[in-house]
Amino acid sequence: MTTNDHYDRILSLRALRSYRDDPLPDALIERLLETARWTGSSKNLQNWSFIVVDGDQKERLATCGDFTIPLSAAPVAFALVEESAGYEFDTGRVAQNVMLAADALGLASCPITLHREADARAILGLPEGARCRYAVALGYPADDAAPRNFGGRKPMGDVAYRNRHGESW
Ligand SMILES: Cc1cc2nc3c(=O)[nH]c(=O)nc-3n(C[C@H](O)[C@H](O)[C@H](O)COP(=O)(O)O)c2cc1C
């Protein structure tokens, strides 16, 4: 892939919510885990862990959020755990790395919010101080997989400024 191809993949990455039933081979899951593990974190603390969930456990996890249909639909998901003293920003970086890697490997993915953290903690058996607010659903894209149209993006002028908030870029 050329530099421009990489750029285009980043720009075109979308959440995809329908998947084939086929399970992901462990070797492929491990490649995705590797991209999570190698994500940069604040002070390189790596205060995180990644729980691969499938089957009934994935269904249990799906009860913890309000928009978890993709989690039920996907063959597998990574529950992204902020260990004690972890940062949500770092977790976000992991999610994006995993999604970009999934895309590079021909997979579809969707971030999932687990609104009921206490439930997620119990289901995942998290230790004291750890939390899991997000998961990433993963699978081979269904033939009809298409991004949901939430209306594109805000215009550049509404989000990018020069030097001070509100000053035109
Ligand atoms: C922090 C975060 C949480 C999200 N949670 C959910 C979710 O619970 N369920 C879902 O279907 N999509 C979820 N999404 C996906 C967003 O709805 C999606 O990324 C957004 O609408 C933009 O669409 P696109 O990714 O296809 O461009 C989440 C995305 C982010 C960044």
Coordinates of C-alpha atoms and ligand atoms in Angstrom, one line a residue:
M1 CA 0.0 0.0 0.0
T2 CA 1.2 3.5 -0.8
T3 CA 1.1 6.4 1.7
N4 CA -1.9 7.7 -0.1
D5 CA -3.7 4.3 0.2
H6 CA -3.1 4.4 4.0
Y7 CA -4.4 7.9 4.2
D8 CA -7.5 6.9 2.2
R9 CA -8.2 3.9 4.5
I10 CA -8.0 6.1 7.6
L11 CA -10.4 8.5 6.0
S12 CA -12.9 5.9 4.9
L13 CA -12.9 3.8 8.1
R14 CA -16.6 3.4 9.1
A15 CA -18.4 1.5 11.8
L16 CA -19.9 -1.6 10.2
R17 CA -22.6 -3.4 12.1
S18 CA -23.4 -6.6 10.1
Y19 CA -21.2 -9.6 10.0
R20 CA -21.0 -13.1 8.6
D21 CA -21.5 -15.8 11.2
D22 CA -18.0 -17.3 10.5
P23 CA -15.8 -17.2 13.6
L24 CA -12.4 -15.5 13.4
P25 CA -9.5 -17.9 13.6
D26 CA -7.4 -17.4 16.8
A27 CA -4.4 -16.5 14.6
L28 CA -6.3 -13.5 13.3
I29 CA -7.6 -12.5 16.7
E30 CA -4.0 -12.6 17.9
R31 CA -2.9 -10.3 15.1
L32 CA -5.6 -7.8 16.3
L33 CA -4.6 -8.2 19.9
E34 CA -1.0 -7.4 18.9
T35 CA -2.1 -4.0 17.5
A36 CA -3.9 -3.3 20.8
R37 CA -0.9 -4.3 22.8
W38 CA 1.4 -2.1 20.7
T39 CA -0.8 1.0 21.0
G40 CA 1.0 3.9 22.6
S41 CA -0.2 5.0 26.1
S42 CA 0.4 7.8 28.5
K43 CA 3.9 7.4 29.9
N44 CA 3.8 3.9 28.3
L45 CA 2.0 2.7 31.4
Q46 CA -0.2 0.3 29.4
N47 CA -2.8 0.3 32.2
W48 CA -5.2 -1.8 30.1
S49 CA -6.2 -5.3 29.2
F50 CA -8.2 -6.8 26.4
I51 CA -10.8 -9.5 27.0
V52 CA -11.8 -11.5 23.9
V53 CA -15.5 -12.3 24.3
D54 CA -17.6 -14.6 22.3
G55 CA -20.7 -16.9 22.6
D56 CA -22.8 -16.6 25.8
Q57 CA -20.3 -14.2 27.4
K58 CA -20.7 -11.8 24.5
E59 CA -24.5 -12.0 24.9
R60 CA -24.2 -11.2 28.6
L61 CA -22.0 -8.2 27.8
A62 CA -24.5 -7.0 25.3
T63 CA -27.0 -6.5 28.1
C64 CA -24.7 -3.8 29.5
G65 CA -25.2 -1.2 26.8
D66 CA -28.1 0.5 25.0
F67 CA -26.9 0.1 21.4
T68 CA -25.3 -3.3 21.4
I69 CA -27.0 -5.0 18.5
P70 CA -23.7 -5.1 16.6
L71 CA -22.1 -6.8 19.6
S72 CA -24.8 -9.5 19.4
A73 CA -24.3 -9.8 15.7
A74 CA -20.5 -10.1 15.7
P75 CA -18.8 -13.4 16.2
V76 CA -16.3 -11.9 18.6
A77 CA -15.5 -8.7 20.4
F78 CA -12.7 -7.2 22.4
A79 CA -13.8 -5.7 25.8
L80 CA -11.3 -2.9 26.4
V81 CA -10.5 -2.7 30.1
E82 CA -9.0 0.4 31.7
E83 CA -7.0 -1.1 34.5
S84 CA -6.5 0.9 37.7
A85 CA -5.0 4.3 36.9
G86 CA -5.7 3.8 33.2
Y87 CA -6.8 6.6 30.9
E88 CA -9.9 6.7 28.7
F89 CA -7.8 8.5 26.0
D90 CA -5.5 5.4 25.9
T91 CA -8.5 3.1 25.5
G92 CA -9.7 5.3 22.6
R93 CA -6.4 4.9 20.9
V94 CA -6.6 1.1 21.3
A95 CA -10.0 1.0 19.9
Q96 CA -9.0 3.0 16.8
N97 CA -5.9 0.9 16.3
V98 CA -7.9 -2.3 16.5
M99 CA -10.5 -0.9 14.1
L100 CA -7.8 0.2 11.6
A101 CA -6.1 -3.1 11.8
A102 CA -9.3 -5.0 11.4
D103 CA -10.0 -2.9 8.3
A104 CA -6.5 -3.7 6.9
L105 CA -7.2 -7.4 7.5
G106 CA -10.5 -7.3 5.7
L107 CA -12.7 -7.3 8.8
A108 CA -15.6 -5.1 9.9
S109 CA -15.8 -3.5 13.3
C110 CA -17.9 -1.3 15.5
P111 CA -17.2 0.5 18.8
I112 CA -19.7 -0.4 21.5
T113 CA -20.5 1.6 24.6
L114 CA -21.3 -0.4 27.8
H115 CA -23.4 2.2 29.7
R116 CA -23.9 0.0 32.7
E117 CA -20.3 -0.3 33.9
A118 CA -21.1 -2.1 37.2
D119 CA -22.8 -4.9 35.2
A120 CA -19.9 -5.1 32.8
R121 CA -17.5 -5.3 35.8
A122 CA -19.4 -8.2 37.3
I123 CA -19.8 -10.1 34.0
L124 CA -16.1 -9.7 33.1
G125 CA -14.9 -10.4 36.6
L126 CA -12.8 -7.2 36.7
P127 CA -10.6 -6.5 39.7
E128 CA -11.1 -3.5 42.0
G129 CA -10.3 -0.2 40.2
A130 CA -10.7 -1.6 36.7
R131 CA -13.5 -0.5 34.4
C132 CA -14.8 -1.5 31.0
R133 CA -16.8 1.2 29.3
Y134 CA -16.1 0.2 25.7
A135 CA -15.9 -2.9 23.4
V136 CA -15.1 -3.3 19.8
A137 CA -17.3 -5.8 17.8
L138 CA -15.4 -7.6 15.1
G139 CA -16.2 -10.0 12.3
Y140 CA -16.0 -10.6 8.6
P141 CA -18.3 -8.1 6.9
A142 CA -21.7 -9.4 5.7
D143 CA -22.2 -9.1 2.0
D144 CA -24.6 -6.2 2.5
A145 CA -22.6 -4.5 5.3
A146 CA -22.8 -0.8 4.8
P147 CA -22.1 2.1 7.1
R148 CA -25.1 3.7 8.8
N149 CA -25.7 7.2 7.5
F150 CA -25.6 9.5 10.5
G151 CA -25.1 12.5 8.2
G152 CA -21.5 12.8 7.4
R153 CA -19.3 15.2 9.4
K154 CA -19.4 18.8 10.6
P155 CA -17.8 21.3 8.2
M156 CA -14.1 21.9 8.7
G157 CA -14.8 25.5 9.8
D158 CA -16.9 24.3 12.7
V159 CA -14.2 22.0 14.2
A160 CA -10.7 23.3 13.2
Y161 CA -9.3 26.6 14.4
R162 CA -6.0 28.4 14.3
N163 CA -4.4 29.4 17.6
R164 CA -7.6 30.2 19.5
H165 CA -11.0 28.7 19.6
G166 CA -13.3 30.2 17.0
E167 CA -10.5 31.7 14.9
S168 CA -10.7 30.6 11.3
W169 CA -8.3 27.9 10.2
Ligands
LIG1 C1 -16.9 6.2 21.8 C2 -17.9 5.6 20.8 C3 -18.9 4.8 21.2 C4 -19.8 4.2 20.3 N1 -20.8 3.4 20.7 C5 -21.5 2.7 19.8 C6 -22.6 1.8 20.3 O1 -22.7 1.6 21.5 N2 -23.3 1.2 19.3 C7 -23.1 1.4 18.0 O2 -23.8 0.8 17.2 N3 -22.2 2.3 17.5 C8 -21.4 3.0 18.4 N4 -20.4 3.8 18.0 C9 -20.2 4.1 16.6 C10 -20.7 5.5 16.2 O3 -22.1 5.5 16.2 C11 -20.1 5.8 14.8 O4 -18.7 5.7 14.8 C12 -20.5 7.2 14.4 O5 -21.9 7.3 14.2 C13 -19.9 7.6 13.1 O6 -20.2 6.7 12.1 P1 -19.0 6.0 11.2 O7 -18.0 5.4 12.2 O8 -19.6 5.0 10.4 O9 -18.4 7.1 10.4 C14 -19.6 4.4 18.9 C15 -18.5 5.2 18.5 C16 -17.7 5.8 19.4 C17 -16.5 6.7 18.9

